[in-house]
Short mmCIF file of C-alpha atoms in Angstrom, two decimals:
data_model
loop_
_atom_site.label_atom_id
_atom_site.label_comp_id
_atom_site.label_asym_id
_atom_site.label_seq_id
_atom_site.Cartn_x
_atom_site.Cartn_y
_atom_site.Cartn_z
CA MET A 1 0.00 0.00 0.00
CA SER A 2 1.03 3.63 -0.11
CA ALA A 3 3.36 5.07 2.49
CA ALA A 4 0.47 7.07 3.97
CA THR A 5 -1.64 3.93 4.45
CA ALA A 6 1.25 2.14 6.13
CA THR A 7 1.96 5.12 8.39
CA ARG A 8 -1.71 5.25 9.38
CA SER A 9 -1.82 1.57 10.20
CA VAL A 10 1.36 1.87 12.29
CA LEU A 11 -0.23 4.76 14.17
CA ARG A 12 -3.50 2.86 14.65
CA THR A 13 -1.67 -0.22 15.92
CA GLU A 14 0.50 1.79 18.31
CA ALA A 15 -2.58 3.64 19.61
CA ARG A 16 -4.20 0.28 20.38
CA LEU A 17 -1.08 -0.90 22.16
CA PHE A 18 -0.90 2.38 24.09
CA ALA A 19 -4.47 1.82 25.29
CA ARG A 20 -3.40 -1.62 26.56
CA GLU A 21 -0.95 -0.13 29.07
CA PRO A 22 -3.07 0.76 32.11
CA GLY A 23 -0.01 1.86 34.10
CA SER A 24 1.10 4.44 31.53
CA LEU A 25 -2.47 5.58 30.98
CA PHE A 26 -2.94 6.23 34.69
CA TRP A 27 0.33 8.12 35.20
CA VAL A 28 0.04 10.21 32.04
CA MET A 29 -3.70 10.82 31.76
CA VAL A 30 -5.07 10.60 35.31
CA SER A 31 -2.36 11.25 37.91
CA PRO A 32 -1.80 14.98 37.11
CA THR A 33 -5.49 15.69 37.69
CA VAL A 34 -5.46 13.56 40.84
CA LEU A 35 -2.47 15.57 42.09
CA LEU A 36 -4.32 18.84 41.46
CA VAL A 37 -7.49 17.62 43.20
CA ILE A 38 -5.61 16.41 46.28
CA LEU A 39 -3.78 19.74 46.60
CA GLY A 40 -7.02 21.61 46.01
CA LEU A 41 -8.65 19.80 48.90
CA ILE A 42 -6.20 21.40 51.36
CA PRO A 43 -8.29 24.32 52.66
CA SER A 44 -5.42 26.83 53.00
CA PHE A 45 -4.47 26.31 49.34
CA GLN A 46 -7.84 27.78 48.34
CA GLU A 47 -7.25 31.03 50.22
CA ALA A 48 -5.82 34.08 48.51
CA SER A 49 -2.32 34.83 49.77
CA ASP A 50 -0.63 38.23 49.88
CA ASP A 51 2.77 36.55 49.37
CA LEU A 52 1.54 35.32 45.97
CA GLY A 53 0.18 38.70 44.91
CA GLY A 54 -3.38 37.89 45.97
CA ARG A 55 -3.47 34.55 44.17
CA ARG A 56 -4.20 31.16 45.71
CA VAL A 57 -1.75 28.23 45.83
CA ILE A 58 -4.16 26.16 43.74
CA ASP A 59 -3.98 28.81 40.99
CA LEU A 60 -0.21 28.24 40.80
CA TYR A 61 -0.62 24.48 40.80
CA VAL A 62 -2.68 24.27 37.61
CA PRO A 63 0.33 25.03 35.36
CA VAL A 64 2.45 22.80 37.60
CA ALA A 65 0.06 19.85 37.12
CA VAL A 66 0.01 20.60 33.37
CA LEU A 67 3.81 20.37 33.28
CA PHE A 68 3.64 17.24 35.44
CA ALA A 69 1.49 15.62 32.73
CA LEU A 70 4.03 16.52 30.04
CA ILE A 71 6.94 15.20 32.11
CA MET A 72 5.10 11.95 32.87
CA SER A 73 4.38 11.41 29.20
CA GLY A 74 7.70 12.43 27.70
CA LEU A 75 10.12 11.30 30.37
CA GLN A 76 8.47 8.43 32.25
CA ALA A 77 6.17 6.73 29.74
CA MET A 78 7.93 7.10 26.39
CA PRO A 79 11.63 6.22 26.88
CA PRO A 80 11.05 2.62 28.10
CA VAL A 81 8.74 1.96 25.15
CA LEU A 82 11.22 3.22 22.55
CA ALA A 83 14.23 1.58 24.22
CA GLY A 84 12.27 -1.68 24.44
CA TYR A 85 11.35 -1.53 20.76
CA ARG A 86 15.01 -1.17 19.93
CA GLU A 87 16.24 -3.76 22.43
CA ARG A 88 13.80 -6.44 21.32
CA GLY A 89 14.60 -5.97 17.63
CA ILE A 90 11.18 -4.56 16.76
CA LEU A 91 12.73 -1.58 14.97
CA ARG A 92 15.16 -3.90 13.17
CA ARG A 93 12.35 -6.21 12.10
CA MET A 94 10.44 -3.28 10.67
CA SER A 95 13.46 -1.97 8.82
CA THR A 96 13.39 -5.08 6.59
CA THR A 97 9.94 -4.05 5.29
CA PRO A 98 9.12 -1.23 2.86
CA VAL A 99 8.18 0.89 5.89
CA ARG A 100 11.00 2.70 7.67
CA PRO A 101 11.24 2.04 11.43
CA GLY A 102 11.09 5.82 11.88
CA ALA A 103 7.33 5.44 11.38
CA LEU A 104 7.20 3.59 14.70
CA LEU A 105 9.09 6.38 16.50
CA THR A 106 6.92 9.05 14.88
CA ALA A 107 3.78 7.23 15.96
CA GLN A 108 5.05 6.98 19.53
CA LEU A 109 5.97 10.67 19.63
CA ALA A 110 2.56 11.64 18.24
CA LEU A 111 0.72 9.44 20.74
CA HIS A 112 2.65 10.70 23.75
CA ALA A 113 2.18 14.29 22.59
CA ALA A 114 -1.57 13.70 22.22
CA ALA A 115 -1.78 12.00 25.62
CA ALA A 116 0.15 14.85 27.27
CA LEU A 117 -2.11 17.48 25.69
CA ALA A 118 -5.29 15.61 26.62
CA SER A 119 -4.07 15.24 30.18
CA ALA A 120 -3.19 18.97 30.30
CA LEU A 121 -6.70 19.89 29.12
CA LEU A 122 -8.15 17.58 31.77
CA VAL A 123 -6.10 19.39 34.45
CA ILE A 124 -7.23 22.82 33.23
CA ALA A 125 -10.87 21.66 33.12
CA ALA A 126 -10.66 20.14 36.61
CA GLY A 127 -9.07 23.33 37.98
CA ARG A 128 -11.83 25.44 36.49
CA LEU A 129 -14.74 23.19 37.51
CA ALA A 130 -13.59 22.06 40.95
CA PHE A 131 -11.70 25.08 42.25
CA GLY A 132 -12.74 27.97 40.03
CA VAL A 133 -9.24 28.53 38.64
CA ALA A 134 -9.58 31.03 35.80
CA LEU A 135 -9.02 29.68 32.30
CA PRO A 136 -5.91 31.03 30.53
CA GLU A 137 -6.65 34.61 29.48
CA ASN A 138 -4.18 34.75 26.62
CA LEU A 139 -5.22 31.60 24.78
CA PRO A 140 -2.82 31.76 21.77
CA GLY A 141 0.07 32.57 24.08
CA TYR A 142 -0.87 29.72 26.38
CA ALA A 143 -1.24 27.27 23.48
CA LEU A 144 2.16 28.27 22.12
CA ALA A 145 3.85 27.82 25.49
CA LEU A 146 2.05 24.51 26.04
CA LEU A 147 3.02 23.06 22.63
CA LEU A 148 6.61 24.16 23.13
CA ALA A 149 6.66 22.49 26.55
CA VAL A 150 5.20 19.27 25.08
CA ALA A 151 7.95 19.29 22.46
CA GLY A 152 10.51 19.90 25.21
CA GLY A 153 9.22 16.95 27.23
CA LEU A 154 9.35 14.61 24.23
CA ALA A 155 12.83 15.85 23.27
CA LEU A 156 14.05 15.17 26.81
CA GLY A 157 12.55 11.66 26.66
CA GLY A 158 14.12 11.12 23.25
CA ALA A 159 17.52 12.13 24.56
CA VAL A 160 17.15 9.76 27.53
CA CYS A 161 16.36 6.97 25.10
CA ALA A 162 19.28 7.87 22.83
CA VAL A 163 21.87 7.66 25.59
CA SER A 164 20.42 4.48 27.16
CA ARG A 165 21.48 1.19 25.67
CA THR A 166 18.71 -0.94 27.18
CA GLN A 167 15.16 -0.58 28.40
CA LYS A 168 16.29 -0.97 32.02
CA ILE A 169 18.86 1.80 31.66
CA ALA A 170 16.28 4.02 29.94
CA THR A 171 13.90 3.56 32.87
CA ALA A 172 16.67 4.32 35.37
CA VAL A 173 17.99 7.38 33.51
CA GLY A 174 14.40 8.57 33.00
CA SER A 175 13.77 8.41 36.75
CA ALA A 176 17.06 10.12 37.59
CA VAL A 177 16.18 13.02 35.29
CA PHE A 178 12.55 12.93 36.44
CA PHE A 179 13.07 14.31 39.96
CA PRO A 180 15.14 17.41 39.11
CA THR A 181 12.74 18.07 36.24
CA MET A 182 9.76 17.90 38.60
CA PHE A 183 11.55 20.33 40.92
CA THR A 184 12.19 22.84 38.13
CA ALA A 185 8.57 22.53 37.00
CA GLY A 186 7.58 23.54 40.53
CA VAL A 187 5.91 20.36 41.67
CA TRP A 188 7.25 20.74 45.23
CA VAL A 189 7.41 24.51 45.39
CA PRO A 190 5.81 26.49 42.56
CA VAL A 191 8.47 28.41 40.66
CA GLN A 192 6.79 31.71 41.53
CA ALA A 193 7.18 30.90 45.24
CA MET A 194 10.89 30.03 45.04
CA PRO A 195 13.57 32.38 46.39
CA ASP A 196 14.84 34.84 43.75
CA THR A 197 18.23 33.22 43.13
CA VAL A 198 16.75 29.76 42.78
CA GLN A 199 14.03 31.18 40.52
CA ARG A 200 16.61 32.72 38.20
CA ILE A 201 18.47 29.42 37.87
CA VAL A 202 15.31 27.35 37.46
CA GLN A 203 14.12 29.69 34.71
CA LEU A 204 17.09 28.59 32.62
CA THR A 205 15.79 24.99 32.61
CA PRO A 206 13.25 23.85 30.01
CA PHE A 207 10.39 23.31 32.44
CA GLY A 208 11.24 26.21 34.74
CA ALA A 209 11.01 28.50 31.72
CA ALA A 210 7.87 26.75 30.49
CA SER A 211 6.30 27.24 33.91
CA GLN A 212 6.99 30.95 33.71
CA ALA A 213 5.60 31.16 30.17
CA LEU A 214 2.41 29.30 31.09
CA ASP A 215 1.95 31.45 34.18
CA THR A 216 2.29 34.70 32.25
CA ALA A 217 -0.12 33.54 29.55
CA ALA A 218 -2.61 32.27 32.14
CA SER A 219 -2.82 35.72 33.71
CA GLY A 220 -3.40 37.39 30.35
CA GLY A 221 0.09 38.47 29.33
CA TRP A 222 2.06 37.36 26.31
CA PRO A 223 4.66 34.79 27.43
CA GLY A 224 8.05 36.47 27.54
CA TRP A 225 10.38 35.77 24.63
CA ALA A 226 13.12 34.93 27.10
CA ALA A 227 11.10 32.07 28.59
CA LEU A 228 9.93 30.77 25.19
CA THR A 229 13.48 30.97 23.85
CA VAL A 230 14.88 28.96 26.78
CA THR A 231 12.35 26.15 26.29
CA GLY A 232 12.81 26.34 22.52
CA VAL A 233 16.61 26.16 22.65
CA TRP A 234 16.46 23.20 25.04
CA THR A 235 14.04 21.44 22.69
CA VAL A 236 16.30 21.99 19.68
CA VAL A 237 19.44 20.91 21.54
CA LEU A 238 17.82 17.80 23.03
CA THR A 239 16.27 16.83 19.70
CA ALA A 240 19.63 17.22 17.97
CA ALA A 241 21.25 15.10 20.70
CA SER A 242 18.58 12.40 20.29
CA VAL A 243 19.05 12.27 16.54
CA ARG A 244 22.83 12.30 16.89
CA TRP A 245 23.07 9.48 19.44
CA PHE A 246 20.03 7.33 18.75
CA ARG A 247 20.93 3.80 17.72
CA TRP A 248 18.51 1.74 15.69
CA GLN A 249 19.80 -1.50 17.11
CA MET B 1 18.27 -15.89 -13.28
CA THR B 2 20.24 -15.22 -10.11
CA ALA B 3 18.13 -14.44 -7.06
CA ILE B 4 21.00 -13.54 -4.75
CA GLU B 5 24.51 -12.63 -5.72
CA VAL B 6 27.28 -12.14 -3.16
CA GLN B 7 30.81 -11.35 -4.40
CA GLY B 8 33.87 -10.83 -2.20
CA LEU B 9 31.90 -9.72 0.84
CA HIS B 10 33.95 -8.30 3.71
CA LYS B 11 32.69 -7.02 7.03
CA ALA B 12 34.67 -6.23 10.18
CA TYR B 13 33.53 -4.97 13.55
CA GLY B 14 36.46 -2.93 14.76
CA ASP B 15 39.52 -5.15 14.35
CA ARG B 16 37.52 -8.34 14.20
CA LYS B 17 36.99 -9.60 10.65
CA VAL B 18 33.64 -11.37 10.75
CA VAL B 19 33.13 -11.91 7.04
CA ASP B 20 36.32 -12.22 5.03
CA GLY B 21 35.66 -12.62 1.35
CA VAL B 22 32.43 -14.59 1.06
CA SER B 23 31.05 -15.24 -2.45
CA PHE B 24 28.06 -17.29 -3.62
CA ASP B 25 25.14 -17.14 -6.04
CA VAL B 26 21.67 -18.42 -5.34
CA GLY B 27 19.58 -19.41 -8.35
CA GLU B 28 15.90 -18.59 -8.59
CA GLY B 29 13.74 -21.25 -6.92
CA GLU B 30 16.66 -22.74 -5.07
CA ILE B 31 16.84 -23.58 -1.37
CA PHE B 32 20.33 -22.45 -0.51
CA GLY B 33 21.82 -23.25 2.87
CA ILE B 34 24.40 -21.35 4.84
CA LEU B 35 25.91 -23.71 7.34
CA GLY B 36 28.57 -22.98 9.89
CA PRO B 37 29.57 -23.05 13.53
CA ASN B 38 28.53 -20.24 15.87
CA GLY B 39 30.40 -17.03 15.15
CA ALA B 40 31.40 -18.13 11.65
CA GLY B 41 29.84 -15.03 10.07
CA LYS B 42 26.56 -16.57 8.86
CA THR B 43 24.25 -13.99 10.39
CA THR B 44 26.40 -11.04 9.35
CA THR B 45 26.42 -12.34 5.77
CA VAL B 46 22.65 -12.62 5.82
CA GLU B 47 22.27 -9.17 7.40
CA CYS B 48 24.26 -7.72 4.52
CA VAL B 49 21.89 -9.48 2.10
CA ALA B 50 18.90 -8.04 3.97
CA GLY B 51 20.38 -4.54 3.90
CA LEU B 52 20.65 -4.35 7.69
CA ARG B 53 24.40 -3.89 7.48
CA THR B 54 26.57 -2.09 4.98
CA PRO B 55 29.41 -4.27 3.66
CA ASP B 56 32.94 -2.89 4.06
CA GLU B 57 33.78 -4.31 0.66
CA GLY B 58 32.19 -6.52 -1.97
CA LEU B 59 28.98 -6.70 -3.92
CA VAL B 60 25.55 -7.90 -2.84
CA ARG B 61 22.52 -8.08 -5.14
CA VAL B 62 19.01 -9.36 -4.43
CA CYS B 63 17.00 -9.84 -7.63
CA GLY B 64 19.51 -7.44 -9.19
CA TYR B 65 19.03 -4.72 -6.54
CA ASP B 66 21.64 -3.36 -4.16
CA PRO B 67 20.30 -3.83 -0.59
CA VAL B 68 21.93 -0.60 0.61
CA ALA B 69 21.50 1.79 -2.32
CA GLN B 70 18.15 0.34 -3.50
CA ARG B 71 16.70 -0.49 -0.16
CA ALA B 72 13.09 0.28 -1.09
CA GLU B 73 13.21 -2.14 -4.06
CA VAL B 74 14.87 -4.87 -2.01
CA THR B 75 12.34 -4.66 0.85
CA ARG B 76 9.58 -5.26 -1.70
CA VAL B 77 11.05 -8.50 -3.07
CA LEU B 78 12.71 -9.88 0.05
CA GLY B 79 10.98 -11.38 3.09
CA VAL B 80 13.08 -11.78 6.21
CA GLN B 81 12.84 -13.82 9.37
CA LEU B 82 15.48 -12.58 11.78
CA GLN B 83 17.13 -14.15 14.75
CA GLU B 84 16.44 -12.43 18.07
CA SER B 85 13.82 -10.13 16.73
CA GLU B 86 10.48 -9.82 18.48
CA LEU B 87 7.19 -8.02 18.15
CA GLN B 88 5.33 -5.78 20.57
CA ALA B 89 4.29 -8.02 23.49
CA LYS B 90 0.65 -6.95 23.48
CA LEU B 91 0.15 -7.14 19.72
CA THR B 92 -2.15 -10.00 18.71
CA VAL B 93 -1.36 -12.39 15.88
CA ARG B 94 -4.15 -10.95 13.75
CA GLU B 95 -2.99 -7.38 14.35
CA ALA B 96 0.58 -8.32 13.47
CA LEU B 97 -0.56 -9.92 10.19
CA ASP B 98 -2.77 -6.92 9.35
CA LEU B 99 -0.03 -4.44 10.21
CA TYR B 100 2.66 -6.11 8.15
CA ALA B 101 0.26 -6.75 5.28
CA SER B 102 -0.42 -3.00 5.12
CA PHE B 103 3.27 -2.42 4.34
CA TYR B 104 3.09 -4.15 0.96
CA GLU B 105 1.36 -3.37 -2.31
CA ARG B 106 0.21 -6.91 -3.01
CA PRO B 107 0.18 -8.76 0.27
CA ALA B 108 -0.53 -12.48 0.52
CA ASP B 109 -3.96 -13.67 1.64
CA ARG B 110 -3.69 -13.39 5.43
CA GLN B 111 -6.38 -15.96 6.16
CA GLU B 112 -4.73 -18.54 3.91
CA LEU B 113 -1.29 -17.83 5.31
CA ALA B 114 -2.52 -18.13 8.89
CA GLU B 115 -4.18 -21.41 8.02
CA ARG B 116 -1.10 -22.80 6.33
CA LEU B 117 0.99 -21.93 9.38
CA GLY B 118 -1.50 -23.26 11.87
CA LEU B 119 -2.07 -19.81 13.32
CA LEU B 120 -5.86 -19.69 12.96
CA PRO B 121 -6.56 -20.80 16.56
CA HIS B 122 -4.18 -18.10 17.85
CA LEU B 123 -5.32 -15.03 15.91
CA ARG B 124 -6.50 -13.31 19.09
CA THR B 125 -3.48 -14.34 21.15
CA ARG B 126 -0.99 -11.64 22.07
CA PHE B 127 2.58 -12.11 20.89
CA GLY B 128 3.90 -12.28 24.45
CA LYS B 129 1.66 -15.26 25.20
CA LEU B 130 2.68 -17.37 22.19
CA SER B 131 4.90 -20.44 22.59
CA GLY B 132 8.31 -20.52 20.93
CA GLY B 133 6.99 -22.57 18.03
CA GLN B 134 3.98 -20.31 17.53
CA LYS B 135 6.20 -17.22 17.52
CA GLN B 136 8.47 -18.84 14.97
CA ARG B 137 5.50 -19.67 12.73
CA LEU B 138 4.26 -16.10 13.01
CA PHE B 139 7.70 -14.85 11.96
CA ILE B 140 7.59 -17.12 8.93
CA ALA B 141 4.13 -15.77 8.12
CA LEU B 142 5.42 -12.19 8.36
CA ALA B 143 8.39 -13.07 6.14
CA LEU B 144 5.95 -14.36 3.51
CA ILE B 145 3.19 -11.78 3.88
CA GLY B 146 4.54 -9.43 1.22
CA ASN B 147 4.56 -12.20 -1.42
CA PRO B 148 8.35 -11.98 -1.68
CA ARG B 149 10.45 -13.53 -4.45
CA VAL B 150 13.20 -14.37 -1.97
CA VAL B 151 12.98 -15.24 1.72
CA VAL B 152 15.77 -15.28 4.25
CA LEU B 153 15.23 -17.63 7.17
CA ASP B 154 17.84 -17.23 9.91
CA GLU B 155 17.96 -20.13 12.38
CA LEU B 156 14.40 -20.99 11.51
CA THR B 157 14.03 -24.05 13.70
CA THR B 158 16.22 -23.15 16.66
CA GLY B 159 14.17 -23.63 19.80
CA LEU B 160 11.52 -25.78 18.13
CA ASP B 161 10.69 -29.30 19.27
CA PRO B 162 11.35 -32.11 16.75
CA ARG B 163 7.75 -32.23 15.55
CA ALA B 164 7.49 -28.46 15.05
CA ARG B 165 10.84 -28.60 13.29
CA ARG B 166 9.59 -31.17 10.80
CA GLU B 167 6.49 -29.05 10.20
CA ALA B 168 8.69 -26.02 9.54
CA TRP B 169 10.66 -28.07 7.02
CA SER B 170 7.60 -29.07 5.02
CA LEU B 171 6.60 -25.45 5.11
CA VAL B 172 9.92 -24.35 3.60
CA GLU B 173 9.46 -26.98 0.89
CA SER B 174 5.99 -25.71 0.10
CA VAL B 175 7.28 -22.12 -0.01
CA ARG B 176 9.80 -23.15 -2.61
CA ALA B 177 7.18 -25.11 -4.49
CA GLY B 178 5.42 -21.75 -4.81
CA GLY B 179 8.46 -20.44 -6.73
CA VAL B 180 10.11 -18.54 -3.89
CA THR B 181 13.88 -18.66 -3.48
CA VAL B 182 14.96 -19.56 0.05
CA LEU B 183 18.18 -18.59 1.80
CA LEU B 184 18.35 -20.75 4.90
CA VAL B 185 20.83 -20.17 7.71
CA THR B 186 21.23 -23.14 9.99
CA HIS B 187 23.53 -25.09 12.19
CA PHE B 188 21.41 -28.25 12.02
CA MET B 189 22.96 -30.82 9.70
CA GLU B 190 19.81 -32.80 9.30
CA GLU B 191 17.94 -29.68 8.29
CA ALA B 192 20.53 -28.67 5.72
CA GLN B 193 20.76 -32.19 4.31
CA ARG B 194 17.01 -32.59 4.05
CA LEU B 195 16.10 -29.16 2.62
CA CYS B 196 18.97 -27.60 0.74
CA ASP B 197 19.77 -27.91 -2.94
CA ARG B 198 23.19 -26.45 -2.26
CA ILE B 199 25.08 -25.50 0.86
CA ALA B 200 27.81 -22.97 1.54
CA VAL B 201 29.82 -24.05 4.55
CA ILE B 202 31.09 -20.88 6.20
CA ASP B 203 33.93 -21.05 8.66
CA ARG B 204 35.84 -18.15 10.19
CA GLY B 205 34.31 -15.68 7.74
CA ARG B 206 35.16 -17.65 4.60
CA VAL B 207 33.35 -20.13 2.39
CA ALA B 208 35.06 -23.41 3.27
CA ALA B 209 33.06 -25.38 0.68
CA LEU B 210 30.08 -24.90 -1.60
CA ASP B 211 28.31 -27.92 -3.02
CA THR B 212 25.18 -30.07 -2.92
CA PRO B 213 24.72 -32.01 0.33
CA ASP B 214 25.79 -35.22 -1.44
CA GLY B 215 28.71 -33.46 -3.04
CA LEU B 216 29.90 -32.20 0.33
CA ILE B 217 29.65 -35.67 1.83
CA GLY B 218 31.49 -37.20 -1.13
CA ARG B 219 34.20 -34.59 -0.81
CA SER B 220 34.90 -35.61 2.72
CA SER B 221 38.13 -37.56 3.07
CA THR B 222 36.16 -40.22 4.93
CA ALA B 223 33.15 -40.80 2.75
CA LYS B 224 32.89 -44.45 3.85
CA GLU B 225 33.49 -46.17 7.12
CA ILE B 226 34.23 -49.91 7.07
CA SER B 227 33.95 -51.65 10.40
CA PHE B 228 34.31 -55.36 11.22
CA ALA B 229 35.36 -57.86 13.85
CA ALA B 230 38.11 -59.99 12.28
CA ARG B 231 38.19 -63.67 13.27
CA THR B 232 41.77 -63.88 12.00
CA PRO B 233 43.76 -60.71 12.64
CA LEU B 234 44.62 -58.62 9.61
CA ASP B 235 47.87 -56.71 9.46
CA PRO B 236 47.05 -53.02 10.12
CA ALA B 237 49.78 -52.10 7.67
CA ASP B 238 47.86 -53.89 4.89
CA LEU B 239 44.74 -51.97 5.83
CA ARG B 240 46.55 -48.65 5.84
CA ALA B 241 47.95 -49.48 2.42
CA LEU B 242 44.48 -49.83 0.92
CA PRO B 243 43.86 -47.21 -1.78
CA GLY B 244 42.04 -44.17 -0.41
CA ALA B 245 42.32 -45.32 3.19
CA ALA B 246 42.46 -42.29 5.49
CA GLY B 247 42.85 -44.01 8.80
CA VAL B 248 42.58 -47.25 10.76
CA GLU B 249 41.49 -47.53 14.36
CA THR B 250 40.20 -50.07 16.84
CA ARG B 251 36.94 -49.26 18.52
CA GLU B 252 35.28 -51.58 21.06
CA GLY B 253 37.02 -54.65 19.70
CA ARG B 254 36.15 -53.78 16.10
CA THR B 255 38.51 -52.58 13.44
CA VAL B 256 37.39 -49.40 11.69
CA VAL B 257 38.78 -48.21 8.37
CA HIS B 258 37.95 -44.75 7.01
CA GLY B 259 38.13 -44.36 3.31
CA THR B 260 36.35 -44.02 0.00
CA ASP B 261 34.38 -46.31 -2.34
CA GLU B 262 37.69 -47.42 -3.76
CA THR B 263 38.85 -48.47 -0.29
CA VAL B 264 35.74 -50.62 0.11
CA ASP B 265 36.39 -52.46 -3.17
CA ALA B 266 40.04 -53.03 -2.30
CA PHE B 267 39.10 -54.19 1.18
CA VAL B 268 36.78 -56.86 -0.19
CA SER B 269 39.51 -58.18 -2.51
CA LEU B 270 41.98 -58.14 0.38
CA LEU B 271 39.66 -60.34 2.44
CA ALA B 272 39.28 -62.75 -0.49
CA ARG B 273 43.03 -62.91 -1.14
CA ARG B 274 43.81 -63.66 2.49
CA GLY B 275 40.86 -65.97 2.92
CA VAL B 276 39.79 -63.99 5.98
CA THR B 277 36.19 -63.86 7.15
CA ALA B 278 35.22 -60.48 8.53
CA GLY B 279 32.41 -60.87 11.04
CA GLN B 280 29.65 -58.28 11.44
CA LEU B 281 30.93 -56.32 8.46
CA ARG B 282 29.36 -52.89 8.12
CA VAL B 283 29.99 -50.25 5.53
CA SER B 284 28.39 -46.91 6.34
CA ASP B 285 28.20 -43.63 4.48
CA ALA B 286 29.69 -40.60 6.09
CA THR B 287 27.10 -38.00 7.04
CA LEU B 288 27.09 -34.29 6.47
CA ASP B 289 28.28 -34.07 10.06
CA ASP B 290 31.49 -35.89 9.17
CA ALA B 291 31.97 -33.76 6.10
CA PHE B 292 31.41 -30.66 8.17
CA LEU B 293 33.93 -31.74 10.79
CA ASP B 294 36.38 -32.40 8.05
CA LEU B 295 35.87 -29.00 6.48
CA THR B 296 35.86 -26.85 9.57
CA GLY B 297 37.44 -28.89 12.30
CA ALA B 298 34.54 -27.77 14.44
CA ASP B 299 31.93 -29.91 16.11
CA LEU B 300 28.45 -28.52 15.82
CA ARG B 301 26.82 -30.86 18.25
#
């Protein structure tokens, strides 16, 4: 069949397989919303705070939970799948057919991007419905920052996969990178609540910058070029590293 | 018409020369065997044919196409079953067949293929739950699903029980009967002897011999083995002097002479001349195993 038909059937098959992984589905699609709801149930987090410029803690945690979804998808869920496909010769098997094994990687990237975005929308909807968190005021700016952050998460996962020889190593490296990434995304302390010096350093990381961009867009501003550039540069560098070091077998 | 052409193939990994000047041609409709001990360079040779590796030197053609430069053309005419290559654990047999069929312009009839390979009862089974034999049959199905003109089967029956192995053999024969050329990599003598029209024995990266199974056996220095229990002792020197005799030994009270057809004839006349009766006389043909040992000095078993 044509290349387009083959690509579609690879995507359809991978989507089916993705739906057969309850663990990944929970962590990527459900856990960020669960995190938001648990935090929202703490009464003091629903009270406006002068330290946060009159905002509530829960307001800050919506972008954090959004980033958490992207990190889960790109860094925790995807690398073991790709490394496993390589380790078990699935990519090699496919490279003996008229379809390039890149179709498998593309399908995985597309699925994890879609899952991350769906999970992010679920977080935003839950924040609005359960806790009255205002929807992003600058929608195009927010969408741009969100897409860039999704790309950054996938690029980071791709780089983890490229430097890891086996599925086990990919899982281990993914977890090692996971915790600092969660910190920079503000999962423990929202970036806006960090001390100035720490904030300046964190804003040079892909998710620290993305957090800032999402926050600005959520409150109606246009995300600063500095923040978008930081996330963008990281995405480009990590993508280049993945392409440079990825081994097909 | 040549289905596969390999000329002066070289491939090294770092300093280690794995394939060191391998050449052979496989005719259309032939079952061609590549036989050799572990690490002889069989799989690397086949990977070069399948376009999975780029040769350092030499020429490879599959139906006239270069597997590296004309990869798209080669993938359309060549079906491959690889060693140590799996599928996604949660993919069902039916999904695997559908997926791989969608890669080709004129795929084979999936239902018929599944039936021929005994996969019909397992269509809904996930790959991870299949037995070794079922996985192997699925791999053969996937190698054939694009209606290829040439199939490469690498260690097809490794890990199969004797019955499944025999089934796989009849399958290979029926594939060839359908006009498909088969390149079979194996280290099972019986398999090579039973299936192959011609065999290339590869040892330490080189073709040690290339012939029909019978030709290889005949080429062995010990094509015949004469064994007997002599009532009257025969002088070992006389035995060693027999034309074509390669060696004389005593095994469990029996005298064993290795040699050729000529040795057998001369031995019979020697008995007559001396008036000796040889009890329990047995003359046996050497097997491909013996020939292989002779050619490579390696024991496969």
